[in-house]
Structure formats: structure tokens, C-alpha cells
Amino acid sequence: MTRFVLLCIYAVFFVASAVPIIDYQNQEGGDIRLPEEEHLKPSTEQVYKWDEIRDDDGNYIIPFVMSKDFYDDEPAIIYDAMHEIEANTCIRFRNRSNEETFVDIINVEGKG
């Protein structure tokens, strides 16, 4: 029995030492993992651009659909963020009518 306990203790320390320790206090960005440099570059491929639809003022229109699977306060938070983007950029969000490409805002664990 003593050997089993010692083996378990050894296994715990051996496995625990294999996991890198993250220093949240001193890493750049705090507890937020910053993306790789490559992911920060904008795409130049036409297929990934939202520049098909523009309004009369030259703003880019992004059609969207929002699912109903949100808690009561969550849509308001999302709409507030969209209004902030609109106030500071040339992007305008509009409810989708018949556009082929659109943003689908969903509330699914692990997506989005």
C-alpha cells in the first residue's frame, strides 16, 4: 500500500512538472493570449472582403442575422458593440433581407 501511495505521489509530481506554468502576472497582455503575428495581417483576397454593398455615403454594409438563442440582455450588448463600430468606422450593419453573404450571429458554445 505504501508503494502505491508513493507511486501516485510520484506520478502527480511527474505529470505536473510536464505542464508549463503560465505567469499571468508578468506576461504581456495579462491573461489574454495574443495572436500570432501572421493572424494580424488583413486578407487581400477578394473573397474575404465585405465590400459588395455600400450605402449612398460610401459606407460598407454588412448584412446580419441574429439567432434568438440569447439571454435577454445579450442582444442589447451586441447591438451596442455594433453601434460603437458604426460610430468609429465606415461599416454599417443592416438586417439581412435577401443577401447571399451575411454574418450569422449565433449563441453556440465553442463558436464565435
PDB file of N, CA and C in Angstrom:
ATOM      1  N   MET A   1       0.821  -1.193   0.000  1.00  0.00           N
ATOM      2  CA  MET A   1       0.000   0.000   0.000  1.00  0.00           C
ATOM      3  C   MET A   1       0.869   1.263   0.000  1.00  0.00           C
ATOM      4  N   THR A   2       1.941   1.236   0.776  1.00  0.00           N
ATOM      5  CA  THR A   2       2.845   2.378   0.831  1.00  0.00           C
ATOM      6  C   THR A   2       3.467   2.635  -0.532  1.00  0.00           C
ATOM      7  N   ARG A   3       3.827   1.579  -1.223  1.00  0.00           N
ATOM      8  CA  ARG A   3       4.412   1.741  -2.561  1.00  0.00           C
ATOM      9  C   ARG A   3       3.410   2.381  -3.515  1.00  0.00           C
ATOM     10  N   PHE A   4       2.146   1.970  -3.398  1.00  0.00           N
ATOM     11  CA  PHE A   4       1.113   2.527  -4.269  1.00  0.00           C
ATOM     12  C   PHE A   4       0.953   4.027  -4.030  1.00  0.00           C
ATOM     13  N   VAL A   5       0.904   4.430  -2.771  1.00  0.00           N
ATOM     14  CA  VAL A   5       0.779   5.847  -2.426  1.00  0.00           C
ATOM     15  C   VAL A   5       1.980   6.626  -2.941  1.00  0.00           C
ATOM     16  N   LEU A   6       3.169   6.097  -2.744  1.00  0.00           N
ATOM     17  CA  LEU A   6       4.375   6.767  -3.237  1.00  0.00           C
ATOM     18  C   LEU A   6       4.367   6.860  -4.758  1.00  0.00           C
ATOM     19  N   LEU A   7       3.900   5.812  -5.408  1.00  0.00           N
ATOM     20  CA  LEU A   7       3.812   5.821  -6.870  1.00  0.00           C
ATOM     21  C   LEU A   7       2.827   6.890  -7.340  1.00  0.00           C
ATOM     22  N   CYS A   8       1.695   7.007  -6.660  1.00  0.00           N
ATOM     23  CA  CYS A   8       0.705   8.034  -7.014  1.00  0.00           C
ATOM     24  C   CYS A   8       1.269   9.437  -6.822  1.00  0.00           C
ATOM     25  N   ILE A   9       1.953   9.658  -5.711  1.00  0.00           N
ATOM     26  CA  ILE A   9       2.560  10.969  -5.453  1.00  0.00           C
ATOM     27  C   ILE A   9       3.609  11.280  -6.513  1.00  0.00           C
ATOM     28  N   TYR A  10       4.424  10.310  -6.842  1.00  0.00           N
ATOM     29  CA  TYR A  10       5.440  10.488  -7.881  1.00  0.00           C
ATOM     30  C   TYR A  10       4.784  10.826  -9.219  1.00  0.00           C
ATOM     31  N   ALA A  11       3.710  10.112  -9.552  1.00  0.00           N
ATOM     32  CA  ALA A  11       3.016  10.343 -10.825  1.00  0.00           C
ATOM     33  C   ALA A  11       2.441  11.751 -10.888  1.00  0.00           C
ATOM     34  N   VAL A  12       1.867  12.221  -9.788  1.00  0.00           N
ATOM     35  CA  VAL A  12       1.297  13.568  -9.754  1.00  0.00           C
ATOM     36  C   VAL A  12       2.382  14.609  -9.982  1.00  0.00           C
ATOM     37  N   PHE A  13       3.492  14.500  -9.300  1.00  0.00           N
ATOM     38  CA  PHE A  13       4.573  15.469  -9.470  1.00  0.00           C
ATOM     39  C   PHE A  13       5.212  15.371 -10.846  1.00  0.00           C
ATOM     40  N   PHE A  14       5.338  14.169 -11.372  1.00  0.00           N
ATOM     41  CA  PHE A  14       5.940  13.983 -12.692  1.00  0.00           C
ATOM     42  C   PHE A  14       5.067  14.607 -13.774  1.00  0.00           C
ATOM     43  N   VAL A  15       3.759  14.359 -13.716  1.00  0.00           N
ATOM     44  CA  VAL A  15       2.833  14.915 -14.704  1.00  0.00           C
ATOM     45  C   VAL A  15       2.725  16.421 -14.527  1.00  0.00           C
ATOM     46  N   ALA A  16       2.641  16.891 -13.299  1.00  0.00           N
ATOM     47  CA  ALA A  16       2.504  18.323 -13.047  1.00  0.00           C
ATOM     48  C   ALA A  16       3.721  19.095 -13.529  1.00  0.00           C
ATOM     49  N   SER A  17       4.893  18.499 -13.441  1.00  0.00           N
ATOM     50  CA  SER A  17       6.093  19.211 -13.877  1.00  0.00           C
ATOM     51  C   SER A  17       6.187  19.281 -15.396  1.00  0.00           C
ATOM     52  N   ALA A  18       5.440  18.447 -16.115  1.00  0.00           N
ATOM     53  CA  ALA A  18       5.479  18.455 -17.575  1.00  0.00           C
ATOM     54  C   ALA A  18       4.620  19.577 -18.154  1.00  0.00           C
ATOM     55  N   VAL A  19       3.708  20.121 -17.359  1.00  0.00           N
ATOM     56  CA  VAL A  19       2.824  21.183 -17.821  1.00  0.00           C
ATOM     57  C   VAL A  19       3.512  22.523 -17.593  1.00  0.00           C
ATOM     58  N   PRO A  20       3.628  23.357 -18.644  1.00  0.00           N
ATOM     59  CA  PRO A  20       4.289  24.650 -18.459  1.00  0.00           C
ATOM     60  C   PRO A  20       3.459  25.562 -17.556  1.00  0.00           C
ATOM     61  N   ILE A  21       4.122  26.273 -16.696  1.00  0.00           N
ATOM     62  CA  ILE A  21       3.455  27.198 -15.793  1.00  0.00           C
ATOM     63  C   ILE A  21       3.316  28.539 -16.504  1.00  0.00           C
ATOM     64  N   ILE A  22       2.104  29.078 -16.485  1.00  0.00           N
ATOM     65  CA  ILE A  22       1.839  30.365 -17.120  1.00  0.00           C
ATOM     66  C   ILE A  22       1.865  31.437 -16.044  1.00  0.00           C
ATOM     67  N   ASP A  23       2.693  32.434 -16.235  1.00  0.00           N
ATOM     68  CA  ASP A  23       2.804  33.530 -15.287  1.00  0.00           C
ATOM     69  C   ASP A  23       1.856  34.643 -15.727  1.00  0.00           C
ATOM     70  N   TYR A  24       0.622  34.607 -15.232  1.00  0.00           N
ATOM     71  CA  TYR A  24      -0.385  35.586 -15.631  1.00  0.00           C
ATOM     72  C   TYR A  24      -0.027  37.001 -15.199  1.00  0.00           C
ATOM     73  N   GLN A  25       0.701  37.126 -14.111  1.00  0.00           N
ATOM     74  CA  GLN A  25       1.024  38.442 -13.587  1.00  0.00           C
ATOM     75  C   GLN A  25       2.008  39.210 -14.463  1.00  0.00           C
ATOM     76  N   ASN A  26       2.932  38.487 -15.099  1.00  0.00           N
ATOM     77  CA  ASN A  26       4.010  39.171 -15.804  1.00  0.00           C
ATOM     78  C   ASN A  26       4.031  38.966 -17.312  1.00  0.00           C
ATOM     79  N   GLN A  27       3.069  38.231 -17.864  1.00  0.00           N
ATOM     80  CA  GLN A  27       3.098  38.047 -19.310  1.00  0.00           C
ATOM     81  C   GLN A  27       2.441  39.238 -20.007  1.00  0.00           C
ATOM     82  N   GLU A  28       2.882  39.496 -21.218  1.00  0.00           N
ATOM     83  CA  GLU A  28       2.337  40.599 -21.995  1.00  0.00           C
ATOM     84  C   GLU A  28       0.868  40.334 -22.278  1.00  0.00           C
ATOM     85  N   GLY A  29       0.012  41.310 -21.991  1.00  0.00           N
ATOM     86  CA  GLY A  29      -1.412  41.144 -22.232  1.00  0.00           C
ATOM     87  C   GLY A  29      -2.163  40.527 -21.067  1.00  0.00           C
ATOM     88  N   GLY A  30      -1.497  40.327 -19.923  1.00  0.00           N
ATOM     89  CA  GLY A  30      -2.172  39.729 -18.775  1.00  0.00           C
ATOM     90  C   GLY A  30      -2.557  38.298 -19.056  1.00  0.00           C
ATOM     91  N   ASP A  31      -3.834  37.973 -18.859  1.00  0.00           N
ATOM     92  CA  ASP A  31      -4.269  36.599 -19.075  1.00  0.00           C
ATOM     93  C   ASP A  31      -4.814  36.377 -20.485  1.00  0.00           C
ATOM     94  N   ILE A  32      -4.625  37.350 -21.366  1.00  0.00           N
ATOM     95  CA  ILE A  32      -5.099  37.236 -22.745  1.00  0.00           C
ATOM     96  C   ILE A  32      -3.957  36.771 -23.630  1.00  0.00           C
ATOM     97  N   ARG A  33      -4.182  35.691 -24.326  1.00  0.00           N
ATOM     98  CA  ARG A  33      -3.156  35.191 -25.247  1.00  0.00           C
ATOM     99  C   ARG A  33      -3.240  35.991 -26.540  1.00  0.00           C
ATOM    100  N   LEU A  34      -2.155  36.610 -26.898  1.00  0.00           N
ATOM    101  CA  LEU A  34      -2.120  37.408 -28.113  1.00  0.00           C
ATOM    102  C   LEU A  34      -1.953  36.502 -29.325  1.00  0.00           C
ATOM    103  N   PRO A  35      -2.600  36.861 -30.443  1.00  0.00           N
ATOM    104  CA  PRO A  35      -2.497  36.017 -31.641  1.00  0.00           C
ATOM    105  C   PRO A  35      -1.116  36.090 -32.274  1.00  0.00           C
ATOM    106  N   GLU A  36      -0.830  35.090 -33.057  1.00  0.00           N
ATOM    107  CA  GLU A  36       0.419  35.069 -33.810  1.00  0.00           C
ATOM    108  C   GLU A  36       0.425  36.267 -34.764  1.00  0.00           C
ATOM    109  N   GLU A  37       1.580  36.780 -35.065  1.00  0.00           N
ATOM    110  CA  GLU A  37       1.729  37.940 -35.950  1.00  0.00           C
ATOM    111  C   GLU A  37       1.027  37.712 -37.288  1.00  0.00           C
ATOM    112  N   GLU A  38       1.104  36.497 -37.792  1.00  0.00           N
ATOM    113  CA  GLU A  38       0.521  36.178 -39.098  1.00  0.00           C
ATOM    114  C   GLU A  38      -0.990  36.401 -39.115  1.00  0.00           C
ATOM    115  N   HIS A  39      -1.646  36.156 -37.988  1.00  0.00           N
ATOM    116  CA  HIS A  39      -3.099  36.293 -37.932  1.00  0.00           C
ATOM    117  C   HIS A  39      -3.543  37.754 -37.902  1.00  0.00           C
ATOM    118  N   LEU A  40      -2.635  38.661 -37.640  1.00  0.00           N
ATOM    119  CA  LEU A  40      -2.985  40.070 -37.562  1.00  0.00           C
ATOM    120  C   LEU A  40      -3.004  40.754 -38.925  1.00  0.00           C
ATOM    121  N   LYS A  41      -2.490  40.094 -39.930  1.00  0.00           N
ATOM    122  CA  LYS A  41      -2.428  40.700 -41.254  1.00  0.00           C
ATOM    123  C   LYS A  41      -3.795  40.622 -41.931  1.00  0.00           C
ATOM    124  N   PRO A  42      -4.248  41.722 -42.524  1.00  0.00           N
ATOM    125  CA  PRO A  42      -5.541  41.674 -43.209  1.00  0.00           C
ATOM    126  C   PRO A  42      -5.457  40.833 -44.477  1.00  0.00           C
ATOM    127  N   SER A  43      -6.555  40.229 -44.821  1.00  0.00           N
ATOM    128  CA  SER A  43      -6.607  39.409 -46.031  1.00  0.00           C
ATOM    129  C   SER A  43      -6.707  40.314 -47.251  1.00  0.00           C
ATOM    130  N   THR A  44      -5.996  39.963 -48.286  1.00  0.00           N
ATOM    131  CA  THR A  44      -6.072  40.719 -49.536  1.00  0.00           C
ATOM    132  C   THR A  44      -6.894  39.978 -50.579  1.00  0.00           C
ATOM    133  N   GLU A  45      -7.376  38.793 -50.230  1.00  0.00           N
ATOM    134  CA  GLU A  45      -8.172  38.024 -51.178  1.00  0.00           C
ATOM    135  C   GLU A  45      -9.582  38.597 -51.250  1.00  0.00           C
ATOM    136  N   GLN A  46     -10.056  38.839 -52.446  1.00  0.00           N
ATOM    137  CA  GLN A  46     -11.358  39.455 -52.662  1.00  0.00           C
ATOM    138  C   GLN A  46     -12.492  38.668 -52.005  1.00  0.00           C
ATOM    139  N   VAL A  47     -12.379  37.357 -51.991  1.00  0.00           N
ATOM    140  CA  VAL A  47     -13.462  36.530 -51.461  1.00  0.00           C
ATOM    141  C   VAL A  47     -13.704  36.783 -49.976  1.00  0.00           C
ATOM    142  N   TYR A  48     -12.719  37.304 -49.249  1.00  0.00           N
ATOM    143  CA  TYR A  48     -12.859  37.532 -47.820  1.00  0.00           C
ATOM    144  C   TYR A  48     -13.205  38.979 -47.468  1.00  0.00           C
ATOM    145  N   LYS A  49     -13.490  39.796 -48.439  1.00  0.00           N
ATOM    146  CA  LYS A  49     -13.795  41.199 -48.180  1.00  0.00           C
ATOM    147  C   LYS A  49     -15.305  41.428 -48.176  1.00  0.00           C
ATOM    148  N   TRP A  50     -15.735  42.319 -47.295  1.00  0.00           N
ATOM    149  CA  TRP A  50     -17.141  42.703 -47.243  1.00  0.00           C
ATOM    150  C   TRP A  50     -17.293  44.046 -47.953  1.00  0.00           C
ATOM    151  N   ASP A  51     -17.097  44.051 -49.241  1.00  0.00           N
ATOM    152  CA  ASP A  51     -17.189  45.319 -49.962  1.00  0.00           C
ATOM    153  C   ASP A  51     -18.188  45.263 -51.109  1.00  0.00           C
ATOM    154  N   GLU A  52     -19.108  44.322 -51.043  1.00  0.00           N
ATOM    155  CA  GLU A  52     -20.092  44.187 -52.113  1.00  0.00           C
ATOM    156  C   GLU A  52     -21.159  45.272 -52.042  1.00  0.00           C
ATOM    157  N   ILE A  53     -21.568  45.626 -50.827  1.00  0.00           N
ATOM    158  CA  ILE A  53     -22.699  46.536 -50.662  1.00  0.00           C
ATOM    159  C   ILE A  53     -22.224  47.811 -49.976  1.00  0.00           C
ATOM    160  N   ARG A  54     -22.594  48.941 -50.574  1.00  0.00           N
ATOM    161  CA  ARG A  54     -22.278  50.242 -49.977  1.00  0.00           C
ATOM    162  C   ARG A  54     -23.539  51.092 -49.950  1.00  0.00           C
ATOM    163  N   ASP A  55     -23.612  51.975 -48.963  1.00  0.00           N
ATOM    164  CA  ASP A  55     -24.750  52.884 -48.924  1.00  0.00           C
ATOM    165  C   ASP A  55     -24.430  54.152 -49.710  1.00  0.00           C
ATOM    166  N   ASP A  56     -25.358  55.091 -49.722  1.00  0.00           N
ATOM    167  CA  ASP A  56     -25.181  56.324 -50.504  1.00  0.00           C
ATOM    168  C   ASP A  56     -24.017  57.179 -50.018  1.00  0.00           C
ATOM    169  N   ASP A  57     -23.618  57.005 -48.769  1.00  0.00           N
ATOM    170  CA  ASP A  57     -22.494  57.769 -48.217  1.00  0.00           C
ATOM    171  C   ASP A  57     -21.157  57.069 -48.397  1.00  0.00           C
ATOM    172  N   GLY A  58     -21.156  55.896 -49.039  1.00  0.00           N
ATOM    173  CA  GLY A  58     -19.921  55.158 -49.268  1.00  0.00           C
ATOM    174  C   GLY A  58     -19.544  54.204 -48.150  1.00  0.00           C
ATOM    175  N   ASN A  59     -20.397  54.071 -47.142  1.00  0.00           N
ATOM    176  CA  ASN A  59     -20.131  53.138 -46.044  1.00  0.00           C
ATOM    177  C   ASN A  59     -20.363  51.704 -46.502  1.00  0.00           C
ATOM    178  N   TYR A  60     -19.623  50.791 -45.928  1.00  0.00           N
ATOM    179  CA  TYR A  60     -19.771  49.374 -46.255  1.00  0.00           C
ATOM    180  C   TYR A  60     -20.882  48.763 -45.406  1.00  0.00           C
ATOM    181  N   ILE A  61     -21.797  48.083 -46.069  1.00  0.00           N
ATOM    182  CA  ILE A  61     -22.938  47.468 -45.402  1.00  0.00           C
ATOM    183  C   ILE A  61     -22.645  45.997 -45.145  1.00  0.00           C
ATOM    184  N   ILE A  62     -22.842  45.574 -43.909  1.00  0.00           N
ATOM    185  CA  ILE A  62     -22.691  44.162 -43.561  1.00  0.00           C
ATOM    186  C   ILE A  62     -24.054  43.645 -43.117  1.00  0.00           C
ATOM    187  N   PRO A  63     -24.679  42.831 -43.968  1.00  0.00           N
ATOM    188  CA  PRO A  63     -25.963  42.246 -43.576  1.00  0.00           C
ATOM    189  C   PRO A  63     -25.753  41.183 -42.498  1.00  0.00           C
ATOM    190  N   PHE A  64     -26.694  41.099 -41.559  1.00  0.00           N
ATOM    191  CA  PHE A  64     -26.546  40.114 -40.488  1.00  0.00           C
ATOM    192  C   PHE A  64     -27.905  39.550 -40.086  1.00  0.00           C
ATOM    193  N   VAL A  65     -27.825  38.392 -39.465  1.00  0.00           N
ATOM    194  CA  VAL A  65     -28.979  37.734 -38.848  1.00  0.00           C
ATOM    195  C   VAL A  65     -28.540  37.357 -37.444  1.00  0.00           C
ATOM    196  N   MET A  66     -29.393  37.607 -36.458  1.00  0.00           N
ATOM    197  CA  MET A  66     -29.066  37.221 -35.091  1.00  0.00           C
ATOM    198  C   MET A  66     -30.068  36.161 -34.634  1.00  0.00           C
ATOM    199  N   SER A  67     -29.532  35.052 -34.139  1.00  0.00           N
ATOM    200  CA  SER A  67     -30.413  33.984 -33.661  1.00  0.00           C
ATOM    201  C   SER A  67     -31.141  34.443 -32.405  1.00  0.00           C
ATOM    202  N   LYS A  68     -32.185  33.729 -32.064  1.00  0.00           N
ATOM    203  CA  LYS A  68     -32.970  34.077 -30.884  1.00  0.00           C
ATOM    204  C   LYS A  68     -32.483  33.339 -29.637  1.00  0.00           C
ATOM    205  N   ASP A  69     -31.381  32.612 -29.752  1.00  0.00           N
ATOM    206  CA  ASP A  69     -30.875  31.794 -28.649  1.00  0.00           C
ATOM    207  C   ASP A  69     -29.938  32.559 -27.720  1.00  0.00           C
ATOM    208  N   PHE A  70     -30.318  33.770 -27.344  1.00  0.00           N
ATOM    209  CA  PHE A  70     -29.517  34.577 -26.434  1.00  0.00           C
ATOM    210  C   PHE A  70     -30.311  34.842 -25.165  1.00  0.00           C
ATOM    211  N   TYR A  71     -29.604  35.099 -24.068  1.00  0.00           N
ATOM    212  CA  TYR A  71     -30.277  35.544 -22.853  1.00  0.00           C
ATOM    213  C   TYR A  71     -30.814  36.950 -23.100  1.00  0.00           C
ATOM    214  N   ASP A  72     -31.753  37.381 -22.279  1.00  0.00           N
ATOM    215  CA  ASP A  72     -32.471  38.639 -22.508  1.00  0.00           C
ATOM    216  C   ASP A  72     -31.576  39.846 -22.738  1.00  0.00           C
ATOM    217  N   ASP A  73     -30.486  39.970 -21.971  1.00  0.00           N
ATOM    218  CA  ASP A  73     -29.646  41.165 -22.061  1.00  0.00           C
ATOM    219  C   ASP A  73     -28.569  41.082 -23.140  1.00  0.00           C
ATOM    220  N   GLU A  74     -28.316  39.904 -23.677  1.00  0.00           N
ATOM    221  CA  GLU A  74     -27.197  39.730 -24.609  1.00  0.00           C
ATOM    222  C   GLU A  74     -27.382  40.443 -25.957  1.00  0.00           C
ATOM    223  N   PRO A  75     -28.565  40.398 -26.584  1.00  0.00           N
ATOM    224  CA  PRO A  75     -28.692  41.126 -27.860  1.00  0.00           C
ATOM    225  C   PRO A  75     -28.400  42.618 -27.719  1.00  0.00           C
ATOM    226  N   ALA A  76     -28.826  43.227 -26.623  1.00  0.00           N
ATOM    227  CA  ALA A  76     -28.566  44.656 -26.417  1.00  0.00           C
ATOM    228  C   ALA A  76     -27.073  44.932 -26.339  1.00  0.00           C
ATOM    229  N   ILE A  77     -26.332  44.047 -25.707  1.00  0.00           N
ATOM    230  CA  ILE A  77     -24.877  44.207 -25.614  1.00  0.00           C
ATOM    231  C   ILE A  77     -24.247  44.117 -27.002  1.00  0.00           C
ATOM    232  N   ILE A  78     -24.713  43.166 -27.797  1.00  0.00           N
ATOM    233  CA  ILE A  78     -24.189  43.000 -29.161  1.00  0.00           C
ATOM    234  C   ILE A  78     -24.534  44.218 -30.006  1.00  0.00           C
ATOM    235  N   TYR A  79     -25.790  44.689 -29.914  1.00  0.00           N
ATOM    236  CA  TYR A  79     -26.187  45.873 -30.689  1.00  0.00           C
ATOM    237  C   TYR A  79     -25.388  47.105 -30.268  1.00  0.00           C
ATOM    238  N   ASP A  80     -25.119  47.249 -28.976  1.00  0.00           N
ATOM    239  CA  ASP A  80     -24.292  48.376 -28.512  1.00  0.00           C
ATOM    240  C   ASP A  80     -22.902  48.323 -29.136  1.00  0.00           C
ATOM    241  N   ALA A  81     -22.317  47.132 -29.198  1.00  0.00           N
ATOM    242  CA  ALA A  81     -20.995  46.977 -29.815  1.00  0.00           C
ATOM    243  C   ALA A  81     -21.055  47.309 -31.302  1.00  0.00           C
ATOM    244  N   MET A  82     -22.128  46.891 -31.963  1.00  0.00           N
ATOM    245  CA  MET A  82     -22.278  47.196 -33.390  1.00  0.00           C
ATOM    246  C   MET A  82     -22.392  48.708 -33.609  1.00  0.00           C
ATOM    247  N   HIS A  83     -23.122  49.384 -32.727  1.00  0.00           N
ATOM    248  CA  HIS A  83     -23.252  50.846 -32.841  1.00  0.00           C
ATOM    249  C   HIS A  83     -21.910  51.539 -32.611  1.00  0.00           C
ATOM    250  N   GLU A  84     -21.102  51.009 -31.699  1.00  0.00           N
ATOM    251  CA  GLU A  84     -19.759  51.557 -31.478  1.00  0.00           C
ATOM    252  C   GLU A  84     -18.903  51.418 -32.734  1.00  0.00           C
ATOM    253  N   ILE A  85     -18.980  50.260 -33.365  1.00  0.00           N
ATOM    254  CA  ILE A  85     -18.227  50.040 -34.612  1.00  0.00           C
ATOM    255  C   ILE A  85     -18.705  51.018 -35.671  1.00  0.00           C
ATOM    256  N   GLU A  86     -20.026  51.179 -35.794  1.00  0.00           N
ATOM    257  CA  GLU A  86     -20.575  52.103 -36.790  1.00  0.00           C
ATOM    258  C   GLU A  86     -20.150  53.543 -36.521  1.00  0.00           C
ATOM    259  N   ALA A  87     -20.081  53.921 -35.251  1.00  0.00           N
ATOM    260  CA  ALA A  87     -19.721  55.293 -34.893  1.00  0.00           C
ATOM    261  C   ALA A  87     -18.258  55.605 -35.182  1.00  0.00           C
ATOM    262  N   ASN A  88     -17.423  54.577 -35.266  1.00  0.00           N
ATOM    263  CA  ASN A  88     -15.985  54.799 -35.409  1.00  0.00           C
ATOM    264  C   ASN A  88     -15.382  54.269 -36.700  1.00  0.00           C
ATOM    265  N   THR A  89     -16.205  53.733 -37.586  1.00  0.00           N
ATOM    266  CA  THR A  89     -15.694  53.180 -38.844  1.00  0.00           C
ATOM    267  C   THR A  89     -16.670  53.490 -39.976  1.00  0.00           C
ATOM    268  N   CYS A  90     -16.338  53.011 -41.150  1.00  0.00           N
ATOM    269  CA  CYS A  90     -17.227  53.160 -42.307  1.00  0.00           C
ATOM    270  C   CYS A  90     -18.076  51.898 -42.503  1.00  0.00           C
ATOM    271  N   ILE A  91     -18.236  51.117 -41.453  1.00  0.00           N
ATOM    272  CA  ILE A  91     -19.034  49.888 -41.507  1.00  0.00           C
ATOM    273  C   ILE A  91     -20.416  50.176 -40.944  1.00  0.00           C
ATOM    274  N   ARG A  92     -21.432  49.666 -41.629  1.00  0.00           N
ATOM    275  CA  ARG A  92     -22.810  49.776 -41.173  1.00  0.00           C
ATOM    276  C   ARG A  92     -23.430  48.388 -41.189  1.00  0.00           C
ATOM    277  N   PHE A  93     -24.100  48.037 -40.114  1.00  0.00           N
ATOM    278  CA  PHE A  93     -24.773  46.745 -40.021  1.00  0.00           C
ATOM    279  C   PHE A  93     -26.241  46.924 -40.375  1.00  0.00           C
ATOM    280  N   ARG A  94     -26.766  46.011 -41.173  1.00  0.00           N
ATOM    281  CA  ARG A  94     -28.180  46.031 -41.549  1.00  0.00           C
ATOM    282  C   ARG A  94     -28.732  44.615 -41.446  1.00  0.00           C
ATOM    283  N   ASN A  95     -29.994  44.516 -41.027  1.00  0.00           N
ATOM    284  CA  ASN A  95     -30.636  43.209 -41.014  1.00  0.00           C
ATOM    285  C   ASN A  95     -30.664  42.649 -42.430  1.00  0.00           C
ATOM    286  N   ARG A  96     -30.378  41.379 -42.538  1.00  0.00           N
ATOM    287  CA  ARG A  96     -30.337  40.716 -43.846  1.00  0.00           C
ATOM    288  C   ARG A  96     -31.731  40.704 -44.458  1.00  0.00           C
ATOM    289  N   SER A  97     -31.792  41.001 -45.743  1.00  0.00           N
ATOM    290  CA  SER A  97     -33.058  40.849 -46.465  1.00  0.00           C
ATOM    291  C   SER A  97     -32.948  39.618 -47.359  1.00  0.00           C
ATOM    292  N   ASN A  98     -32.227  39.753 -48.472  1.00  0.00           N
ATOM    293  CA  ASN A  98     -32.063  38.603 -49.378  1.00  0.00           C
ATOM    294  C   ASN A  98     -30.609  38.412 -49.806  1.00  0.00           C
ATOM    295  N   GLU A  99     -29.674  39.005 -49.082  1.00  0.00           N
ATOM    296  CA  GLU A  99     -28.260  38.911 -49.439  1.00  0.00           C
ATOM    297  C   GLU A  99     -27.774  37.467 -49.321  1.00  0.00           C
ATOM    298  N   GLU A 100     -26.930  37.090 -50.280  1.00  0.00           N
ATOM    299  CA  GLU A 100     -26.367  35.741 -50.282  1.00  0.00           C
ATOM    300  C   GLU A 100     -25.319  35.561 -49.187  1.00  0.00           C
ATOM    301  N   THR A 101     -24.495  36.567 -48.992  1.00  0.00           N
ATOM    302  CA  THR A 101     -23.474  36.504 -47.944  1.00  0.00           C
ATOM    303  C   THR A 101     -23.883  37.431 -46.809  1.00  0.00           C
ATOM    304  N   PHE A 102     -23.749  36.943 -45.589  1.00  0.00           N
ATOM    305  CA  PHE A 102     -24.155  37.711 -44.420  1.00  0.00           C
ATOM    306  C   PHE A 102     -23.468  37.135 -43.191  1.00  0.00           C
ATOM    307  N   VAL A 103     -23.499  37.895 -42.113  1.00  0.00           N
ATOM    308  CA  VAL A 103     -22.954  37.441 -40.840  1.00  0.00           C
ATOM    309  C   VAL A 103     -24.094  36.806 -40.052  1.00  0.00           C
ATOM    310  N   ASP A 104     -23.861  35.593 -39.582  1.00  0.00           N
ATOM    311  CA  ASP A 104     -24.851  34.868 -38.787  1.00  0.00           C
ATOM    312  C   ASP A 104     -24.390  34.898 -37.332  1.00  0.00           C
ATOM    313  N   ILE A 105     -25.047  35.696 -36.515  1.00  0.00           N
ATOM    314  CA  ILE A 105     -24.663  35.840 -35.111  1.00  0.00           C
ATOM    315  C   ILE A 105     -25.437  34.802 -34.309  1.00  0.00           C
ATOM    316  N   ILE A 106     -24.700  33.830 -33.777  1.00  0.00           N
ATOM    317  CA  ILE A 106     -25.331  32.718 -33.070  1.00  0.00           C
ATOM    318  C   ILE A 106     -24.773  32.598 -31.662  1.00  0.00           C
ATOM    319  N   ASN A 107     -25.502  31.922 -30.815  1.00  0.00           N
ATOM    320  CA  ASN A 107     -25.066  31.688 -29.442  1.00  0.00           C
ATOM    321  C   ASN A 107     -24.918  30.184 -29.255  1.00  0.00           C
ATOM    322  N   VAL A 108     -23.772  29.675 -29.660  1.00  0.00           N
ATOM    323  CA  VAL A 108     -23.482  28.252 -29.553  1.00  0.00           C
ATOM    324  C   VAL A 108     -22.131  28.107 -28.867  1.00  0.00           C
ATOM    325  N   GLU A 109     -22.070  27.280 -27.850  1.00  0.00           N
ATOM    326  CA  GLU A 109     -20.818  27.086 -27.115  1.00  0.00           C
ATOM    327  C   GLU A 109     -19.699  26.655 -28.051  1.00  0.00           C
ATOM    328  N   GLY A 110     -18.564  27.342 -27.955  1.00  0.00           N
ATOM    329  CA  GLY A 110     -17.394  26.996 -28.752  1.00  0.00           C
ATOM    330  C   GLY A 110     -17.384  27.601 -30.139  1.00  0.00           C
ATOM    331  N   LYS A 111     -18.387  28.400 -30.475  1.00  0.00           N
ATOM    332  CA  LYS A 111     -18.433  29.028 -31.800  1.00  0.00           C
ATOM    333  C   LYS A 111     -18.596  30.527 -31.614  1.00  0.00           C
ATOM    334  N   GLY A 112     -17.741  31.274 -32.289  1.00  0.00           N
ATOM    335  CA  GLY A 112     -17.884  32.705 -32.267  1.00  0.00           C
ATOM    336  C   GLY A 112     -17.186  33.403 -31.149  1.00  0.00           C
TER     337      GLY A 112
END
